Amino acid sequence: MTPLNSSETIELRRGEARFRPLVDPFQRAITYLRVSVTDRCDFRCVYCMSEHMAFLPKTELLTLEELDRLCTAFIARGVTKLRLTGGEPLVRRGIMTLVASLSHHLTTGALKELTLTTNGSQLQRYAAELKANGVERINVSLDTLDPDKFRAITRWGELDKVLAGIDAAQAAGLNVKINAVALKDVNEGEIGDLLAWAHRRGMDFTVIEVMPLGEIDESRLDQYLPLSIVRARLAERYTLGEIDYQTGGPARYVRVKETGGRLGFITPLTHNFCESCNRVRVTCTGTLYMCLGQNDAADLRGPLRASQSDNLLQDAIDEAIARKPKGHDFVIDRRHERSAVSRHMSTTGG
Ligand SMILES: C[S@@+](CC[C@H](N)C(=O)[O-])C[C@H]1O[C@@H](n2cnc3c(N)ncnc32)[C@H](O)[C@@H]1O
Ligand code: SF4
């Protein structure tokens, strides 16, 4: 697949008025796009999906060519970091043709980083190809090193396969960061060991607080473990030193003195990171979410399909960014235990 708009054109277009950088009403430049390339997944993590998920019919999905065109339109407006996610991005058929096509923007310098978040199940197959296409860093989600717990959390996953995937990624020269969701009574006793394991292997480690997104089969209150507690427990075992390290994502980092590695915390419920928000998210159907924690969205599939030129698409992007809210409204409704946001994380890709 060749890119519909070449990166040379992008450099020229960035000089034109209608291709000015995307800046929201609160003067935040939008430089980071997260794209969910599929809502499907080979796992059914208990905090993310119900066991019997109804997935979208294929006709609703953007084709790989349309995803490429959409990403390219954002790159033309100043997006320099692109993260592919899902569902599980590496189960989308033909995904590497999209990666290869987007990697042209790395070659020209229009894009600074192309990365992905994955459950690791397909990395044995794809790690080398990702690296060959300019991907330098990936995030792998892994909540436990205990095979039975792993099966209980992911319902369908196999720990061995993911560990082999991580081996393959490191062997291919990819920089791997491990993300773990902190789950009350499930992995809360294991987080210190996971951290030590990741750091021994030279991988950064980030803990994520459960976010109330989408209806799942279990109670959010049963899963919710504030990261303030996780951090306090880790601080009993390790020396955590504040550092000034930013990846353009929402994590706050500390350095663990005993391991020398970095530890990140993503705490959407107990810490507000909205002031510095530089990102928006697109789903696999071309719906643009301006904020992970709000329901307001804009349809980009309509304008994308309505015309071969990108004018309608760029107008729709402008209108949407003008509505990007100042911050989010995450709440776990304690009386009804319902999410404030009804879509699943697998829809917007986290
Ligand atoms: C939706 S997944 C998509 C990418 C890929 N399938 C994976 O698991 O890495 C992206 C991240 O969101 C996290 N996640 C999913 N549901 C969540 C929730 N309700 N609260 C917090 N994190 C969640 C996952 O653990 C994963 O790290
Ligand atoms: S967290 Fe990732 S691996 Fe787990 S069900 Fe959601 S999309 Fe799939």
Short mmCIF file of C-alpha atoms and ligand atoms in Angstrom, two decimals:
data_model
loop_
_atom_site.label_atom_id
_atom_site.label_comp_id
_atom_site.label_asym_id
_atom_site.label_seq_id
_atom_site.Cartn_x
_atom_site.Cartn_y
_atom_site.Cartn_z
CA MET A 1 0.00 0.00 0.00
CA THR A 2 1.43 3.40 -0.92
CA PRO A 3 0.49 6.35 1.24
CA LEU A 4 -2.31 8.38 -0.29
CA ASN A 5 -0.57 11.61 0.60
CA SER A 6 3.17 11.55 0.42
CA SER A 7 5.12 13.00 3.32
CA GLU A 8 6.76 15.47 0.95
CA THR A 9 3.29 16.86 0.34
CA ILE A 10 2.77 17.02 4.07
CA GLU A 11 5.77 19.24 4.56
CA LEU A 12 4.42 21.60 1.90
CA ARG A 13 0.91 21.47 3.31
CA ARG A 14 2.03 22.30 6.81
CA GLY A 15 2.98 25.71 5.40
CA GLU A 16 -0.57 26.38 4.14
CA ALA A 17 -3.19 28.12 6.27
CA ARG A 18 -5.68 25.24 6.22
CA PHE A 19 -2.96 22.85 7.32
CA ARG A 20 -1.98 24.90 10.34
CA PRO A 21 -1.20 22.93 13.50
CA LEU A 22 -4.10 21.69 15.57
CA VAL A 23 -4.49 23.77 18.72
CA ASP A 24 -7.51 23.40 20.99
CA PRO A 25 -9.42 26.22 22.74
CA PHE A 26 -7.16 25.85 25.80
CA GLN A 27 -4.04 26.42 23.68
CA ARG A 28 -2.97 22.76 23.85
CA ALA A 29 -1.28 21.63 20.64
CA ILE A 30 -2.58 18.25 19.48
CA THR A 31 0.52 16.29 18.54
CA TYR A 32 -0.38 12.75 19.64
CA LEU A 33 -2.95 10.54 17.93
CA ARG A 34 -3.98 7.15 19.24
CA VAL A 35 -5.69 4.99 16.68
CA SER A 36 -7.71 1.92 17.50
CA VAL A 37 -7.31 -0.24 14.39
CA THR A 38 -9.78 -2.93 15.48
CA ASP A 39 -12.27 -3.52 18.29
CA ARG A 40 -11.47 -7.24 18.22
CA CYS A 41 -9.10 -9.04 20.50
CA ASP A 42 -7.82 -12.55 21.17
CA PHE A 43 -8.12 -11.91 24.95
CA ARG A 44 -11.12 -10.94 27.09
CA CYS A 45 -9.52 -9.11 30.02
CA VAL A 46 -11.99 -8.85 32.87
CA TYR A 47 -11.57 -5.07 33.31
CA CYS A 48 -11.82 -4.37 29.58
CA MET A 49 -14.42 -6.62 27.99
CA SER A 50 -17.29 -8.85 28.89
CA GLU A 51 -16.81 -12.50 27.94
CA HIS A 52 -19.39 -12.33 25.18
CA MET A 53 -18.60 -9.13 23.38
CA ALA A 54 -20.56 -8.16 20.30
CA PHE A 55 -18.01 -6.84 17.83
CA LEU A 56 -18.68 -4.45 14.99
CA PRO A 57 -19.58 -5.79 11.57
CA LYS A 58 -16.57 -5.51 9.24
CA THR A 59 -18.39 -3.01 6.99
CA GLU A 60 -18.39 -0.49 9.83
CA LEU A 61 -14.60 -0.56 10.08
CA LEU A 62 -12.32 1.78 8.23
CA THR A 63 -10.25 -0.08 5.69
CA LEU A 64 -6.48 -0.05 6.10
CA GLU A 65 -6.28 2.48 3.26
CA GLU A 66 -8.80 4.72 5.04
CA LEU A 67 -6.88 4.42 8.31
CA ASP A 68 -3.74 5.42 6.46
CA ARG A 69 -5.47 8.41 4.90
CA LEU A 70 -6.93 9.49 8.24
CA CYS A 71 -3.58 9.24 10.04
CA THR A 72 -1.88 11.10 7.22
CA ALA A 73 -4.46 13.91 7.50
CA PHE A 74 -3.58 14.30 11.19
CA ILE A 75 0.15 14.17 10.47
CA ALA A 76 -0.39 16.99 7.98
CA ARG A 77 -1.82 19.01 10.90
CA GLY A 78 1.13 18.56 13.19
CA VAL A 79 0.63 15.16 14.79
CA THR A 80 4.13 13.78 15.38
CA LYS A 81 3.38 10.75 17.54
CA LEU A 82 1.08 7.96 16.48
CA ARG A 83 0.10 4.98 18.60
CA LEU A 84 -1.73 2.01 17.13
CA THR A 85 -3.91 0.21 19.60
CA GLY A 86 -7.21 -1.64 19.76
CA GLY A 87 -8.70 -4.12 20.69
CA GLU A 88 -5.53 -5.97 19.82
CA PRO A 89 -3.83 -4.10 16.96
CA LEU A 90 -1.78 -7.10 15.85
CA VAL A 91 -4.86 -9.25 15.20
CA ARG A 92 -6.12 -6.87 12.50
CA ARG A 93 -5.57 -8.66 9.19
CA GLY A 94 -2.93 -6.92 7.06
CA ILE A 95 -1.85 -4.65 9.91
CA MET A 96 1.76 -4.63 8.75
CA THR A 97 0.80 -2.98 5.45
CA LEU A 98 -0.58 -0.06 7.47
CA VAL A 99 2.57 0.03 9.63
CA ALA A 100 4.74 -0.02 6.50
CA SER A 101 2.74 2.75 4.90
CA LEU A 102 2.81 4.96 7.99
CA SER A 103 6.53 4.37 8.38
CA HIS A 104 7.10 6.52 5.27
CA HIS A 105 6.25 9.53 7.45
CA LEU A 106 9.06 8.50 9.80
CA THR A 107 11.50 8.45 6.92
CA THR A 108 10.65 12.03 5.96
CA GLY A 109 10.63 13.25 9.57
CA ALA A 110 6.97 14.37 9.48
CA LEU A 111 6.29 11.72 12.12
CA LYS A 112 8.69 11.41 15.05
CA GLU A 113 7.32 8.24 16.59
CA LEU A 114 5.23 5.30 15.45
CA THR A 115 4.42 2.95 18.27
CA LEU A 116 1.85 0.50 19.50
CA THR A 117 0.20 -0.96 22.57
CA THR A 118 -0.25 -4.70 22.41
CA ASN A 119 -1.12 -7.66 24.58
CA GLY A 120 2.01 -9.34 23.21
CA SER A 121 0.31 -12.46 21.88
CA GLN A 122 1.42 -11.87 18.27
CA LEU A 123 4.86 -10.40 18.90
CA GLN A 124 6.77 -13.56 18.07
CA ARG A 125 5.41 -13.21 14.57
CA TYR A 126 5.68 -9.44 14.13
CA ALA A 127 8.46 -8.02 16.33
CA ALA A 128 11.20 -8.03 13.68
CA GLU A 129 8.92 -6.51 11.06
CA LEU A 130 7.84 -3.75 13.42
CA LYS A 131 11.45 -2.88 14.09
CA ALA A 132 12.24 -2.97 10.37
CA ASN A 133 9.46 -0.44 9.81
CA GLY A 134 10.89 2.12 12.21
CA VAL A 135 8.98 1.20 15.37
CA GLU A 136 11.40 1.73 18.25
CA ARG A 137 9.29 1.39 21.38
CA ILE A 138 6.20 -0.64 22.19
CA ASN A 139 4.00 -1.03 25.25
CA VAL A 140 3.09 -4.55 26.26
CA SER A 141 0.23 -5.04 28.71
CA LEU A 142 0.97 -7.68 31.33
CA ASP A 143 -0.74 -7.77 34.72
CA THR A 144 0.79 -10.90 36.28
CA LEU A 145 3.55 -13.48 35.87
CA ASP A 146 1.42 -16.26 37.34
CA PRO A 147 -0.01 -18.43 34.51
CA ASP A 148 -3.26 -19.22 36.34
CA LYS A 149 -3.87 -15.62 37.31
CA PHE A 150 -2.99 -14.58 33.78
CA ARG A 151 -5.66 -16.91 32.47
CA ALA A 152 -8.16 -15.64 35.05
CA ILE A 153 -7.52 -11.99 34.12
CA THR A 154 -7.35 -12.37 30.34
CA ARG A 155 -9.86 -15.28 30.23
CA TRP A 156 -8.40 -16.50 26.90
CA GLY A 157 -4.71 -15.61 27.05
CA GLU A 158 -1.61 -17.78 27.47
CA LEU A 159 1.22 -16.34 29.53
CA ASP A 160 3.93 -18.37 27.77
CA LYS A 161 3.02 -16.91 24.42
CA VAL A 162 3.19 -13.36 25.74
CA LEU A 163 6.53 -13.97 27.45
CA ALA A 164 7.91 -15.44 24.22
CA GLY A 165 6.57 -12.36 22.44
CA ILE A 166 8.41 -10.07 24.84
CA ASP A 167 11.61 -12.10 24.29
CA ALA A 168 11.15 -11.71 20.53
CA ALA A 169 10.56 -7.97 20.84
CA GLN A 170 13.72 -7.46 22.90
CA ALA A 171 15.72 -9.71 20.59
CA ALA A 172 14.54 -7.58 17.65
CA GLY A 173 15.85 -4.48 19.41
CA LEU A 174 12.49 -2.99 20.37
CA ASN A 175 12.37 -0.98 23.56
CA VAL A 176 9.58 -2.58 25.61
CA LYS A 177 7.58 -0.94 28.38
CA ILE A 178 5.34 -3.10 30.52
CA ASN A 179 1.92 -1.77 31.54
CA ALA A 180 0.01 -3.45 34.35
CA VAL A 181 -3.48 -2.61 35.53
CA ALA A 182 -3.63 -2.66 39.36
CA LEU A 183 -6.47 -4.96 40.39
CA LYS A 184 -7.70 -5.25 43.92
CA ASP A 185 -7.22 -8.76 45.39
CA VAL A 186 -5.90 -10.06 42.03
CA ASN A 187 -2.39 -8.76 41.36
CA GLU A 188 -2.03 -6.24 44.16
CA GLY A 189 0.42 -8.44 46.06
CA GLU A 190 2.53 -9.02 42.96
CA ILE A 191 3.18 -5.52 41.66
CA GLY A 192 6.56 -5.18 43.39
CA ASP A 193 7.72 -8.47 41.84
CA LEU A 194 6.46 -7.49 38.39
CA LEU A 195 8.39 -4.25 38.69
CA ALA A 196 11.58 -6.09 39.69
CA TRP A 197 11.16 -8.53 36.79
CA ALA A 198 10.61 -5.74 34.24
CA HIS A 199 13.56 -3.71 35.50
CA ARG A 200 15.85 -6.73 35.52
CA ARG A 201 15.11 -7.06 31.83
CA GLY A 202 15.73 -3.37 31.16
CA MET A 203 12.06 -2.52 30.65
CA ASP A 204 10.22 0.47 32.12
CA PHE A 205 7.17 -0.46 34.15
CA THR A 206 3.92 1.47 34.48
CA VAL A 207 0.96 0.76 36.73
CA ILE A 208 -2.48 1.82 35.52
CA GLU A 209 -5.47 2.48 37.71
CA VAL A 210 -8.69 0.80 36.58
CA MET A 211 -10.83 3.25 34.67
CA PRO A 212 -14.60 3.06 34.64
CA LEU A 213 -15.08 2.52 30.91
CA GLY A 214 -17.86 0.37 29.45
CA GLU A 215 -20.13 -2.26 30.92
CA ILE A 216 -18.26 -5.41 31.91
CA ASP A 217 -19.43 -8.54 33.71
CA GLU A 218 -17.91 -7.63 37.06
CA SER A 219 -18.24 -4.79 39.51
CA ARG A 220 -15.83 -1.89 39.04
CA LEU A 221 -15.77 -1.34 42.78
CA ASP A 222 -14.45 -4.88 43.24
CA GLN A 223 -11.57 -4.14 40.85
CA TYR A 224 -10.71 -0.61 41.88
CA LEU A 225 -7.40 -0.16 43.68
CA PRO A 226 -6.19 3.42 44.07
CA LEU A 227 -2.60 3.87 42.94
CA SER A 228 -1.94 5.94 46.05
CA ILE A 229 -2.12 2.61 47.93
CA VAL A 230 0.02 0.81 45.34
CA ARG A 231 2.63 3.54 45.54
CA ALA A 232 2.68 3.57 49.34
CA ARG A 233 3.22 -0.22 49.39
CA LEU A 234 5.97 -0.04 46.78
CA ALA A 235 7.63 2.70 48.81
CA GLU A 236 7.90 0.26 51.76
CA ARG A 237 10.08 -2.02 49.61
CA TYR A 238 11.79 0.42 47.22
CA THR A 239 13.22 3.92 47.27
CA LEU A 240 11.21 5.98 44.79
CA GLY A 241 12.91 9.16 43.62
CA GLU A 242 11.04 11.87 41.70
CA ILE A 243 12.38 12.40 38.17
CA ASP A 244 11.52 14.77 35.39
CA TYR A 245 10.77 12.26 32.63
CA GLN A 246 7.96 12.67 30.10
CA THR A 247 7.02 10.49 27.16
CA GLY A 248 4.14 12.63 25.91
CA GLY A 249 1.73 10.25 27.64
CA PRO A 250 -0.15 10.68 30.91
CA ALA A 251 2.22 8.67 33.13
CA ARG A 252 4.12 10.30 35.99
CA TYR A 253 7.49 8.64 36.53
CA VAL A 254 9.79 7.93 39.44
CA ARG A 255 13.19 6.22 39.51
CA VAL A 256 13.49 3.07 41.60
CA LYS A 257 16.83 3.35 43.34
CA GLU A 258 17.34 -0.37 43.99
CA THR A 259 16.73 -1.42 40.37
CA GLY A 260 17.77 1.73 38.54
CA GLY A 261 14.60 1.43 36.40
CA ARG A 262 11.70 3.79 35.79
CA LEU A 263 8.29 3.29 37.33
CA GLY A 264 5.26 5.13 35.93
CA PHE A 265 1.82 5.75 37.39
CA ILE A 266 -1.29 6.47 35.33
CA THR A 267 -3.96 7.63 37.72
CA PRO A 268 -6.88 9.10 35.82
CA LEU A 269 -9.24 8.90 38.79
CA THR A 270 -7.08 10.25 41.55
CA HIS A 271 -4.92 12.64 39.60
CA ASN A 272 -5.92 15.11 36.96
CA PHE A 273 -3.51 15.10 34.03
CA CYS A 274 -5.76 17.03 31.68
CA GLU A 275 -3.88 20.36 31.72
CA SER A 276 -1.10 19.01 29.56
CA CYS A 277 -3.28 16.78 27.34
CA ASN A 278 -1.87 16.76 23.82
CA ARG A 279 -3.78 13.79 22.42
CA VAL A 280 -6.96 12.66 20.74
CA ARG A 281 -8.21 9.20 19.86
CA VAL A 282 -9.78 7.71 16.76
CA THR A 283 -11.71 4.46 16.80
CA CYS A 284 -11.63 1.81 14.11
CA THR A 285 -14.89 3.23 12.73
CA GLY A 286 -13.39 6.69 12.35
CA THR A 287 -15.00 8.26 15.41
CA LEU A 288 -12.80 10.92 16.95
CA TYR A 289 -12.86 11.22 20.74
CA MET A 290 -11.40 14.45 21.96
CA CYS A 291 -11.18 13.19 25.57
CA LEU A 292 -10.89 9.62 26.90
CA GLY A 293 -13.21 10.49 29.79
CA GLN A 294 -16.03 12.19 27.91
CA ASN A 295 -18.65 11.00 25.47
CA ASP A 296 -18.47 13.86 22.97
CA ALA A 297 -17.20 12.59 19.63
CA ALA A 298 -17.03 13.49 15.96
CA ASP A 299 -17.62 11.24 12.98
CA LEU A 300 -14.70 11.35 10.55
CA ARG A 301 -15.73 8.33 8.48
CA GLY A 302 -18.55 10.29 6.78
CA PRO A 303 -16.32 13.14 5.55
CA LEU A 304 -13.53 10.67 4.74
CA ARG A 305 -15.81 8.62 2.49
CA ALA A 306 -17.73 11.57 1.05
CA SER A 307 -14.84 12.88 -0.98
CA GLN A 308 -11.48 11.84 -2.37
CA SER A 309 -10.09 15.22 -1.34
CA ASP A 310 -9.37 15.79 2.34
CA ASN A 311 -11.17 19.14 2.58
CA LEU A 312 -14.31 17.81 4.29
CA LEU A 313 -12.18 15.67 6.56
CA GLN A 314 -9.97 18.57 7.60
CA ASP A 315 -13.06 20.72 8.30
CA ALA A 316 -14.50 17.97 10.49
CA ILE A 317 -11.18 17.67 12.36
CA ASP A 318 -11.13 21.44 12.94
CA GLU A 319 -14.68 21.47 14.27
CA ALA A 320 -13.94 18.59 16.60
CA ILE A 321 -10.72 20.04 18.03
CA ALA A 322 -12.58 23.29 18.71
CA ARG A 323 -14.78 21.24 21.07
CA LYS A 324 -11.98 19.48 22.95
CA PRO A 325 -12.98 19.82 26.60
CA LYS A 326 -10.77 21.15 29.34
CA GLY A 327 -10.88 17.93 31.33
CA HIS A 328 -12.63 14.66 32.00
CA ASP A 329 -15.50 13.54 34.23
CA PHE A 330 -14.52 10.05 35.32
CA VAL A 331 -16.69 8.89 38.17
CA ILE A 332 -17.43 5.43 39.43
CA ASP A 333 -21.07 5.88 40.37
CA ARG A 334 -21.02 4.31 43.81
CA ARG A 335 -24.77 3.84 44.12
CA HIS A 336 -25.35 2.28 40.74
CA GLU A 337 -21.80 1.09 40.02
CA ARG A 338 -22.13 2.27 36.47
CA SER A 339 -19.44 3.84 34.34
CA ALA A 340 -19.60 7.52 33.58
CA VAL A 341 -18.47 6.60 30.09
CA SER A 342 -20.34 3.83 28.34
CA ARG A 343 -17.84 2.73 25.69
CA HIS A 344 -15.21 0.08 26.36
CA MET A 345 -11.49 0.78 26.51
CA SER A 346 -11.15 -1.56 23.54
CA THR A 347 -13.22 0.92 21.50
CA THR A 348 -10.94 3.88 22.06
CA GLY A 349 -7.83 1.89 22.77
CA GLY A 350 -6.88 3.45 26.11
C1 LIG B 1 -7.54 -1.50 25.54
S1 LIG B 1 -5.90 -2.13 25.53
C2 LIG B 1 -5.58 -2.19 23.77
C3 LIG B 1 -4.24 -2.70 23.38
C4 LIG B 1 -3.91 -4.13 23.68
N1 LIG B 1 -4.97 -5.04 23.46
C5 LIG B 1 -3.38 -4.26 25.10
O1 LIG B 1 -4.04 -4.88 25.93
O2 LIG B 1 -2.31 -3.70 25.34
C6 LIG B 1 -4.87 -0.79 26.03
C7 LIG B 1 -4.58 -0.71 27.51
O3 LIG B 1 -5.77 -0.41 28.19
C8 LIG B 1 -5.77 -1.09 29.42
N2 LIG B 1 -7.15 -1.16 29.88
C9 LIG B 1 -8.20 -1.78 29.31
N3 LIG B 1 -9.33 -1.56 30.02
C10 LIG B 1 -8.99 -0.78 31.05
C11 LIG B 1 -9.70 -0.19 32.14
N4 LIG B 1 -11.00 -0.35 32.28
N5 LIG B 1 -8.99 0.57 33.02
C12 LIG B 1 -7.66 0.76 32.87
N6 LIG B 1 -6.95 0.25 31.87
C13 LIG B 1 -7.59 -0.51 30.98
C14 LIG B 1 -5.15 -2.40 29.09
O4 LIG B 1 -4.61 -3.05 30.21
C15 LIG B 1 -4.06 -1.99 28.13
O5 LIG B 1 -2.87 -1.70 28.84
S1 SF4 B 2 -6.96 -4.99 27.54
FE1 SF4 B 2 -6.19 -5.36 25.48
S2 SF4 B 2 -5.81 -7.56 25.52
FE2 SF4 B 2 -7.18 -7.18 27.19
S3 SF4 B 2 -9.23 -7.49 26.32
FE3 SF4 B 2 -8.76 -5.30 26.23
S4 SF4 B 2 -8.02 -5.04 24.21
FE4 SF4 B 2 -7.85 -7.22 24.63
#
